C-alpha cells in the first residue's frame, strides 16, 4: 500500500547528555520548557504547545547523542502497516511497552542506525488548572521563564549514505523529499529534506563526512516568530551558550535558524518561522547544486562554520568535543 | 470511503468587484501581486509563492462577492471520488472545462450556495528567467512593489446555518473542524474553523445574522511574518484603505490578523503568521463558549466592530455598502 | 537663561500601590524587573538597561497613583539654575536629602500638583559579576524571568489645564513640545507631547475630563522591539492582566503601544519601538485636530476605550476602581 | 566655549558612484528612496521621514567614495562658533553658497581628509499634497516601492589615525565618544563610536589598515524595525545585491545591522533598530578590548569577512574593486 498518509508527525525525541545539570539548565531555565516527570536517569520535558505528555526526554549518558525518535502514525492501522513494512525492509526491532506517556511502540532503526519508533497510543497532555490557557488550542500557558519555544519541530540526522537513508524513508514510511543537495561534479547526494505533512521538513539527512554512522546533527524547537531567534541569540550570548550560526534564514526550507550547542554538547536549532509550507500534493523535489549552494545555506550573510557545521555531530568522534566547549556563564 | 486525505488545499479564488480599477490598485500596487493574464472582464493575479498559474481572479461585476473557490484534490482519483460524493449529497453542478491555467473542474455549491469547484489538473507556475528566485522553493522573486503577501491562505464564509454547512464539508470532503464557537445559552453553533491539512484553518464558516445566504466574509493572504501586518496597516492608513480591525492575534486559530476592505468592497484579511499548526492526527475539536469569547477574538486588546464584522459580507445586503466606503487617498 | 539643554531625561518614578504583592508580581515576575532594595513600605526595581540604581520605586499606599518623578539635569549647574527657575515660578518645594541611590534633589510640583524632583547626584548602577553582560553598554544581563523591558521610557500625566502645564515645562525646564491635540471647535488644547532630548516624548499631558488634578495617566517602559509588545499582550492575556488597548502604533509619536493595568490599578504602557526621533533642532510643533484624531490614536485598527482611556487615571476618582478590576489568573 | 550642544545631527551626505544607473536602481527601486532633483552629474534623494530637502546626493565619478557630509548645528550662533573653532584647528575650508536645498555652509575637512560641512540654513521638506501622510510627524507617505528606510542614520569613516580623528571631533565639535575598541596589546585605538545627541552613534571611525586616508567605510539608513533588515537581506539576495554581513546585532551600539554593497561599490548599512540610546548626560566611554571583541561585532553568530570588512573602503585601493563585484540580477 502507498505509505503516503501513514505518518502524522514527529512526536518526541530522546537526547543523551553527559551534563544533565547543564542540559536541564539550558532546556528549563533558558528555554523555559517545563519538567513533567523524572524516571531513572531521565527527565521528561515539554514545550507549552506540545500536544502530548512530553516532547523531549533527557537521559544521562557518557556522550551526547540521539537516544530515540518517536514518529506518530495517522491511525492504529497505519502503525501496523508501517511496522510490517519496516520488518520487510529488515529495519524493525520489535514492539515495546512504551515509556512514560507513551503506549506500545514499534522500534526500528534507520539504515544508518539511528534509533526510532512508531507510535499510535500516546498520552494527550492535559494541563492542571493553574497552567490552563484561555487560548484554547494552547495546551498550557506560555511560561514566564526563559524564552520558551512552542513545540518540538524537526530533526536533522547525519548519515553515511544520504540516498540509501532517504529512499527507505520515502518508500517504507511515506516521507516526501522536498529539497535535496547534490554534488553535481560527482552526482553524490549530500543532503535531503523530508516531510510527512505540509511542513517544509520534519527530518533532514546530511552526509557525515567523518564516515561515522547514526549520528545526530541537530534537534529543532519551534518559535514560529522570527524575532524570537534574535532574542534567543541574545540570551545565549549573555548566558554563555555557544552560538554556531544565525539568526538567519536558510534558502533550503526557508527556515529561520539559530544553531547553538546545549551544555551537553548536542546541537540545537531554534526555528523562528514555519519555513515554506508545501501545500501542493504533487510537488516536485527541488534540487540544489552544491556548487551554487550559498543561497541554500543562508538568504542573509550568515556562514556555517566549516570546522563544526559539516563535521560535528553527536556522539562526537574523538577530538570533536573541544569544538563546542564553552566557558559557561550561566547564572 | 473515508474522505480524510482527499483534498490538498485551497488553490484559487475568484472575487467580484464593482470597482476593477480600485481593486487592481489594491492587489497590485499596494499588495504587489503580479498580473498574469486578462480575459473578458477578468484579471488573473498571483502572489510570489503561489504554486499555480494564479490564485486570484478578479472579475468585474455589479456588486462585490465571491465568484468561485477552487479546492485541489490530492490525486486525480480523489477528485473523482469527491465529485461522486458531492453528487450524492445533491451539491454537484457538473464538470467544467476549467479556466486559464485550470484544467477540468468539478463544480459544486456549498449548502448555503457558495460557488466552488474541485480540481486536479492545474498549471504549475514557471517564472520567466527575470523573475526566477535563487531561493528554489520560491516560485518567483519577491516583488519590489508594495508589501507582497506570499500566497493565498484561506477563506471565511458566512452561512445561514453553520452546522449544516460544516457537516457537509466534514462528511463529503474530509475537512477537519479544529475550533468552533457555540452560543451555550441556545446551543447554536455560530462559527467553525476547518482544514484539510495541518493549517489551523483553510475555511471558516460564521453565522450570517442578516439571514442572507452564500456570502463571503473574507479572503485571506499570507505574509507569515507578524511585522508585515503592522507594515500593511501603516500602508492602508496612509493610502486610504479602510482598516476594520487589527493587527492583533486571534485566540481562535492563533492567527495574526489585519482586516481591511479593498476598494471593491470585499473584506480582505492579511495573515501575519501560520497560526496554530494541528499536527495531531486525532485532534479533538476545541469549543469556545460565545459568552467567553473575548480571547477567541483577540489575544491583545483589539475589538471587532459590531457594526461591520459580524454583519457585513459580500455581496452586501441593501444599505451595507456605505459601511465600508472610504474617502480614498491612493496615489 | 534659555533652558533648552538643561534637562537630560526621566531618571526614575515612584508608583503608589494598594496591592504591593500584586504589583510586585507584575513588575518582577511578568516583566522581569529586578529588585534592588527594600526600605520601609517601598521596593526599588530596575530594568536591565536602566543606568542608575533604580528606575521604579513601588510604595504601598491606600490608592494607586504617582509618588514622584525624577528628572536628571545635564549638569550640576543646570540643576541649580532650574531649581532657581522653579522657585521663581512658585513651584519649588525645596531641596531634599534624596533616597536610596539618589543624592540631593530639588523637589517641585507641576502646576497641576504632580510631585516631581530634579537630580544631578545619582548612583550609577554597577552589576555584580554574575549579572554583568558581555554587551558592554548593557548595565546588566537580560533577565531570564518574564518579558523584560529595557528601561523606563516616559510618563503621561492628566492635567486640569493642559496649556498651563505645558507652558511651565517649556519655559522653566526647557521641554520642547513635539505634538499637540487641539479641539478646533473650542480652541482648547487637550494634549501635548514633550521632550528634553530627541525622543518623541518623555512626558505627555492630557486633559483630565473628570476635573481632577495631579493624576497619572500612565508610566511607560521600553522594549524597543515591536514583537515584544505582541508577546507582552499574550502574557497579559494568559496571566490575567487586564489589557486596555494595543498592541498598535500611535500616529502621535509613532510609538508602538500596549496599555495594561498592573494589579495595583496603575496604567502601564509597554513601548515597542523608539517612536519618531526628533533630530531637527528647530522642529515645529505638529498640531492634530481633535476632529481628525483617529490616525493620531492608532495607525492600525485599535480603538481606545472611551470608558477608561480618557477618564481613568490614578488615583481613581470614586467609582473608577471597578473599571480596571480583573479576576486575576496569575500563577 | 564647551562645544557640547552645538551640533544637532547628520543632515545629508554625498556619495560618489562610477555606476549612476546601478546606484540609482539600488536607492530608488530597491530601497524606495524618492528622487527630488537632478543637477549636473548629481541626483538628490530622500527617505520618507528625512526632514530636509534631501539626505543623499549621488554624484557620478570615476570611483566610489564620500563626496561630502553635512552636519547641522543647533543654532545659527552655534554654527558660527564651530566654524571659528574649526578654523582655529586648521581644518576650516571656508564658507560656501550651499547646494540645492542647502543654504550657506562652512566647509571643513576631518584630520584624515574627509570632506564635510556645517549648516544651519536648510530647506525643510514639504510634501506635495499627494505625498502627504496622515501621520503628521512623517514628512511624506511611506513609498509603495521597494523596502524604504525612514531616514539617513549615521556614517562610518576609515581613518589612518583613529585617536587623532576622534579627539578633534570631541574637542572642536562636541561629539561624545560612547564606545571604543582598543588593541590592549599595543594600546592603539582602532575604533570609536561618537554622537552629538542620544543616538548610540552618528559617526564611527575605524582604523584603515591599508594606510589610506579619508576613506568611507559605510553610510547607514534607518529602518528602526528589526524585521526590515531580514526583508532587505532577502531582497538583496534575490536581486543580486552583494551582502557582506548580517542581519545581526552588533554588541557595539547594539545596532541591528545589514551590510551590502550598492552597485557603485559603496558599502551601505541598513539599520534595523535604534541601537542603545545614551540618555545619561555623564556617560562613561565604554572600552572594548580587541582581544575580546567577538560580542562587539555580533550578538548572534554573524562574522564580518576579514577580506572585506576591515580593509575595503571607498574609494577602494587598487585591486579592491573586484572584492565587491557582483554578477547582478536586478530586474
PDB file of C-alpha atoms in Angstrom, chain A residues 183-330:
ATOM      1  CA  UNK A 183      27.330  17.499  -5.711  1.00  0.00           C
ATOM      2  CA  UNK A 184      26.889  17.759  -9.459  1.00  0.00           C
ATOM      3  CA  UNK A 185      30.570  17.091 -10.033  1.00  0.00           C
ATOM      4  CA  UNK A 186      30.228  13.577  -8.597  1.00  0.00           C
ATOM      5  CA  UNK A 187      26.495  13.012  -8.645  1.00  0.00           C
ATOM      6  CA  UNK A 188      26.509  12.327  -4.895  1.00  0.00           C
ATOM      7  CA  UNK A 189      23.501  13.378  -2.892  1.00  0.00           C
ATOM      8  CA  UNK A 190      24.720  15.176   0.201  1.00  0.00           C
ATOM      9  CA  UNK A 191      21.505  16.316   1.799  1.00  0.00           C
ATOM     10  CA  UNK A 192      17.758  15.692   1.763  1.00  0.00           C
ATOM     11  CA  UNK A 193      14.871  17.488   3.491  1.00  0.00           C
ATOM     12  CA  UNK A 194      11.791  15.356   4.032  1.00  0.00           C
ATOM     13  CA  UNK A 195       8.326  15.565   5.491  1.00  0.00           C
ATOM     14  CA  UNK A 196       5.174  13.559   6.069  1.00  0.00           C
ATOM     15  CA  UNK A 197       2.901  16.615   6.025  1.00  0.00           C
ATOM     16  CA  UNK A 198       2.976  20.178   4.653  1.00  0.00           C
ATOM     17  CA  UNK A 199       5.916  21.273   6.809  1.00  0.00           C
ATOM     18  CA  UNK A 200       8.983  22.027   4.744  1.00  0.00           C
ATOM     19  CA  UNK A 201      10.799  19.343   6.650  1.00  0.00           C
ATOM     20  CA  UNK A 202      10.447  17.207   9.717  1.00  0.00           C
ATOM     21  CA  UNK A 203      13.597  15.254   9.034  1.00  0.00           C
ATOM     22  CA  UNK A 204      16.736  16.212   7.200  1.00  0.00           C
ATOM     23  CA  UNK A 205      19.576  13.918   6.315  1.00  0.00           C
ATOM     24  CA  UNK A 206      23.048  15.243   5.657  1.00  0.00           C
ATOM     25  CA  UNK A 207      26.179  13.385   4.628  1.00  0.00           C
ATOM     26  CA  UNK A 208      28.535  12.643   7.507  1.00  0.00           C
ATOM     27  CA  UNK A 209      31.949  13.455   6.127  1.00  0.00           C
ATOM     28  CA  UNK A 210      33.665  11.781   9.073  1.00  0.00           C
ATOM     29  CA  UNK A 211      32.387   8.426   7.890  1.00  0.00           C
ATOM     30  CA  UNK A 212      30.545   7.889  11.168  1.00  0.00           C
ATOM     31  CA  UNK A 213      27.133   6.240  11.275  1.00  0.00           C
ATOM     32  CA  UNK A 214      23.910   7.071  13.059  1.00  0.00           C
ATOM     33  CA  UNK A 215      24.809  10.482  14.419  1.00  0.00           C
ATOM     34  CA  UNK A 216      22.574  13.415  15.237  1.00  0.00           C
ATOM     35  CA  UNK A 217      23.148  16.733  13.560  1.00  0.00           C
ATOM     36  CA  UNK A 218      20.522  18.690  15.445  1.00  0.00           C
ATOM     37  CA  UNK A 219      17.110  18.673  17.047  1.00  0.00           C
ATOM     38  CA  UNK A 220      14.908  21.730  16.441  1.00  0.00           C
ATOM     39  CA  UNK A 221      12.297  23.525  18.502  1.00  0.00           C
ATOM     40  CA  UNK A 222       9.786  25.954  17.072  1.00  0.00           C
ATOM     41  CA  UNK A 223       9.189  29.586  17.986  1.00  0.00           C
ATOM     42  CA  UNK A 224       7.303  30.495  14.837  1.00  0.00           C
ATOM     43  CA  UNK A 225       8.217  34.157  15.462  1.00  0.00           C
ATOM     44  CA  UNK A 226      11.323  35.490  13.703  1.00  0.00           C
ATOM     45  CA  UNK A 227      12.169  37.980  16.453  1.00  0.00           C
ATOM     46  CA  UNK A 228      12.436  35.194  18.997  1.00  0.00           C
ATOM     47  CA  UNK A 229      15.506  33.825  17.256  1.00  0.00           C
ATOM     48  CA  UNK A 230      17.164  37.215  17.723  1.00  0.00           C
ATOM     49  CA  UNK A 231      16.114  37.202  21.358  1.00  0.00           C
ATOM     50  CA  UNK A 232      17.402  33.665  21.810  1.00  0.00           C
ATOM     51  CA  UNK A 233      20.764  34.603  20.324  1.00  0.00           C
ATOM     52  CA  UNK A 234      20.987  37.494  22.755  1.00  0.00           C
ATOM     53  CA  UNK A 235      20.263  35.265  25.732  1.00  0.00           C
ATOM     54  CA  UNK A 236      22.734  32.631  24.548  1.00  0.00           C
ATOM     55  CA  UNK A 237      25.390  35.310  24.132  1.00  0.00           C
ATOM     56  CA  UNK A 238      24.772  36.674  27.602  1.00  0.00           C
ATOM     57  CA  UNK A 239      24.484  33.340  29.384  1.00  0.00           C
ATOM     58  CA  UNK A 240      27.448  31.612  27.813  1.00  0.00           C
ATOM     59  CA  UNK A 241      25.707  29.240  25.413  1.00  0.00           C
ATOM     60  CA  UNK A 242      27.823  28.813  22.317  1.00  0.00           C
ATOM     61  CA  UNK A 243      26.207  30.058  19.115  1.00  0.00           C
ATOM     62  CA  UNK A 244      27.304  28.251  15.987  1.00  0.00           C
ATOM     63  CA  UNK A 245      25.402  30.270  13.359  1.00  0.00           C
ATOM     64  CA  UNK A 246      22.409  32.518  12.871  1.00  0.00           C
ATOM     65  CA  UNK A 247      19.967  34.033  13.305  1.00  0.00           C
ATOM     66  CA  UNK A 248      19.424  33.981   9.570  1.00  0.00           C
ATOM     67  CA  UNK A 249      17.097  32.244   7.144  1.00  0.00           C
ATOM     68  CA  UNK A 250      18.078  29.181   5.129  1.00  0.00           C
ATOM     69  CA  UNK A 251      17.283  29.197   1.451  1.00  0.00           C
ATOM     70  CA  UNK A 252      16.609  25.482   1.863  1.00  0.00           C
ATOM     71  CA  UNK A 253      13.232  25.157   3.635  1.00  0.00           C
ATOM     72  CA  UNK A 254      13.165  28.957   4.079  1.00  0.00           C
ATOM     73  CA  UNK A 255      13.579  28.191   7.758  1.00  0.00           C
ATOM     74  CA  UNK A 256      14.691  30.917  10.189  1.00  0.00           C
ATOM     75  CA  UNK A 257      17.544  29.270  12.038  1.00  0.00           C
ATOM     76  CA  UNK A 258      19.721  29.704  15.081  1.00  0.00           C
ATOM     77  CA  UNK A 259      22.169  26.934  15.926  1.00  0.00           C
ATOM     78  CA  UNK A 260      23.549  26.613  19.409  1.00  0.00           C
ATOM     79  CA  UNK A 261      25.207  23.874  21.430  1.00  0.00           C
ATOM     80  CA  UNK A 262      23.433  22.918  24.620  1.00  0.00           C
ATOM     81  CA  UNK A 263      25.811  22.290  27.519  1.00  0.00           C
ATOM     82  CA  UNK A 264      25.653  18.529  26.974  1.00  0.00           C
ATOM     83  CA  UNK A 265      27.129  19.011  23.505  1.00  0.00           C
ATOM     84  CA  UNK A 266      24.104  18.408  21.292  1.00  0.00           C
ATOM     85  CA  UNK A 267      23.440  20.947  18.561  1.00  0.00           C
ATOM     86  CA  UNK A 268      20.006  22.541  18.968  1.00  0.00           C
ATOM     87  CA  UNK A 269      18.239  24.607  16.344  1.00  0.00           C
ATOM     88  CA  UNK A 270      15.721  27.252  17.239  1.00  0.00           C
ATOM     89  CA  UNK A 271      13.270  27.759  14.446  1.00  0.00           C
ATOM     90  CA  UNK A 272      11.799  31.218  14.081  1.00  0.00           C
ATOM     91  CA  UNK A 273       9.171  30.748  11.395  1.00  0.00           C
ATOM     92  CA  UNK A 274       7.304  27.921   9.754  1.00  0.00           C
ATOM     93  CA  UNK A 275       9.533  27.869   6.688  1.00  0.00           C
ATOM     94  CA  UNK A 276       7.940  27.107   3.345  1.00  0.00           C
ATOM     95  CA  UNK A 277       4.734  25.112   3.682  1.00  0.00           C
ATOM     96  CA  UNK A 278       4.345  22.647   0.836  1.00  0.00           C
ATOM     97  CA  UNK A 279       0.653  22.543   0.006  1.00  0.00           C
ATOM     98  CA  UNK A 280       0.951  21.050  -3.456  1.00  0.00           C
ATOM     99  CA  UNK A 281       0.108  17.349  -3.348  1.00  0.00           C
ATOM    100  CA  UNK A 282       2.268  16.700  -6.424  1.00  0.00           C
ATOM    101  CA  UNK A 283       5.226  18.918  -5.610  1.00  0.00           C
ATOM    102  CA  UNK A 284       8.461  18.226  -7.410  1.00  0.00           C
ATOM    103  CA  UNK A 285      11.608  17.752  -5.366  1.00  0.00           C
ATOM    104  CA  UNK A 286      13.829  20.812  -5.654  1.00  0.00           C
ATOM    105  CA  UNK A 287      17.479  20.074  -6.289  1.00  0.00           C
ATOM    106  CA  UNK A 288      20.281  22.422  -5.248  1.00  0.00           C
ATOM    107  CA  UNK A 289      23.673  22.167  -6.858  1.00  0.00           C
ATOM    108  CA  UNK A 290      26.398  22.029  -4.225  1.00  0.00           C
ATOM    109  CA  UNK A 291      28.437  24.443  -6.315  1.00  0.00           C
ATOM    110  CA  UNK A 292      25.678  27.023  -6.086  1.00  0.00           C
ATOM    111  CA  UNK A 293      24.799  26.410  -2.522  1.00  0.00           C
ATOM    112  CA  UNK A 294      25.318  29.729  -0.762  1.00  0.00           C
ATOM    113  CA  UNK A 295      21.688  30.821  -1.015  1.00  0.00           C
ATOM    114  CA  UNK A 296      20.649  27.415   0.221  1.00  0.00           C
ATOM    115  CA  UNK A 297      22.683  27.924   3.373  1.00  0.00           C
ATOM    116  CA  UNK A 298      21.536  31.453   4.120  1.00  0.00           C
ATOM    117  CA  UNK A 299      19.467  34.159   2.497  1.00  0.00           C
ATOM    118  CA  UNK A 300      21.294  36.773   4.550  1.00  0.00           C
ATOM    119  CA  UNK A 301      25.014  36.920   5.121  1.00  0.00           C
ATOM    120  CA  UNK A 302      25.398  34.088   7.629  1.00  0.00           C
ATOM    121  CA  UNK A 303      28.066  31.480   7.115  1.00  0.00           C
ATOM    122  CA  UNK A 304      28.088  27.997   8.572  1.00  0.00           C
ATOM    123  CA  UNK A 305      31.463  27.294  10.205  1.00  0.00           C
ATOM    124  CA  UNK A 306      33.223  24.593   8.215  1.00  0.00           C
ATOM    125  CA  UNK A 307      35.073  23.375  11.301  1.00  0.00           C
ATOM    126  CA  UNK A 308      31.838  22.404  13.034  1.00  0.00           C
ATOM    127  CA  UNK A 309      28.688  22.568  10.916  1.00  0.00           C
ATOM    128  CA  UNK A 310      29.547  19.902   8.388  1.00  0.00           C
ATOM    129  CA  UNK A 311      31.581  17.629  10.628  1.00  0.00           C
ATOM    130  CA  UNK A 312      30.372  17.856  14.185  1.00  0.00           C
ATOM    131  CA  UNK A 313      27.562  15.553  15.227  1.00  0.00           C
ATOM    132  CA  UNK A 314      26.664  13.665  18.340  1.00  0.00           C
ATOM    133  CA  UNK A 315      28.106  11.490  19.596  1.00  0.00           C
ATOM    134  CA  UNK A 316      31.232  13.375  18.572  1.00  0.00           C
ATOM    135  CA  UNK A 317      34.090  11.479  17.033  1.00  0.00           C
ATOM    136  CA  UNK A 318      37.191  11.520  19.230  1.00  0.00           C
ATOM    137  CA  UNK A 319      38.629  15.006  19.484  1.00  0.00           C
ATOM    138  CA  UNK A 320      35.474  16.832  18.461  1.00  0.00           C
ATOM    139  CA  UNK A 321      34.294  17.500  21.999  1.00  0.00           C
ATOM    140  CA  UNK A 322      36.509  20.523  22.310  1.00  0.00           C
ATOM    141  CA  UNK A 323      35.000  22.072  19.194  1.00  0.00           C
ATOM    142  CA  UNK A 324      31.901  23.029  21.085  1.00  0.00           C
ATOM    143  CA  UNK A 325      33.206  23.527  24.601  1.00  0.00           C
ATOM    144  CA  UNK A 326      32.197  26.808  26.212  1.00  0.00           C
ATOM    145  CA  UNK A 327      33.468  28.667  29.211  1.00  0.00           C
ATOM    146  CA  UNK A 328      29.998  28.852  30.638  1.00  0.00           C
ATOM    147  CA  UNK A 329      28.427  31.943  32.158  1.00  0.00           C
ATOM    148  CA  UNK A 330      25.006  30.711  33.094  1.00  0.00           C
TER     149      UNK A 330
END
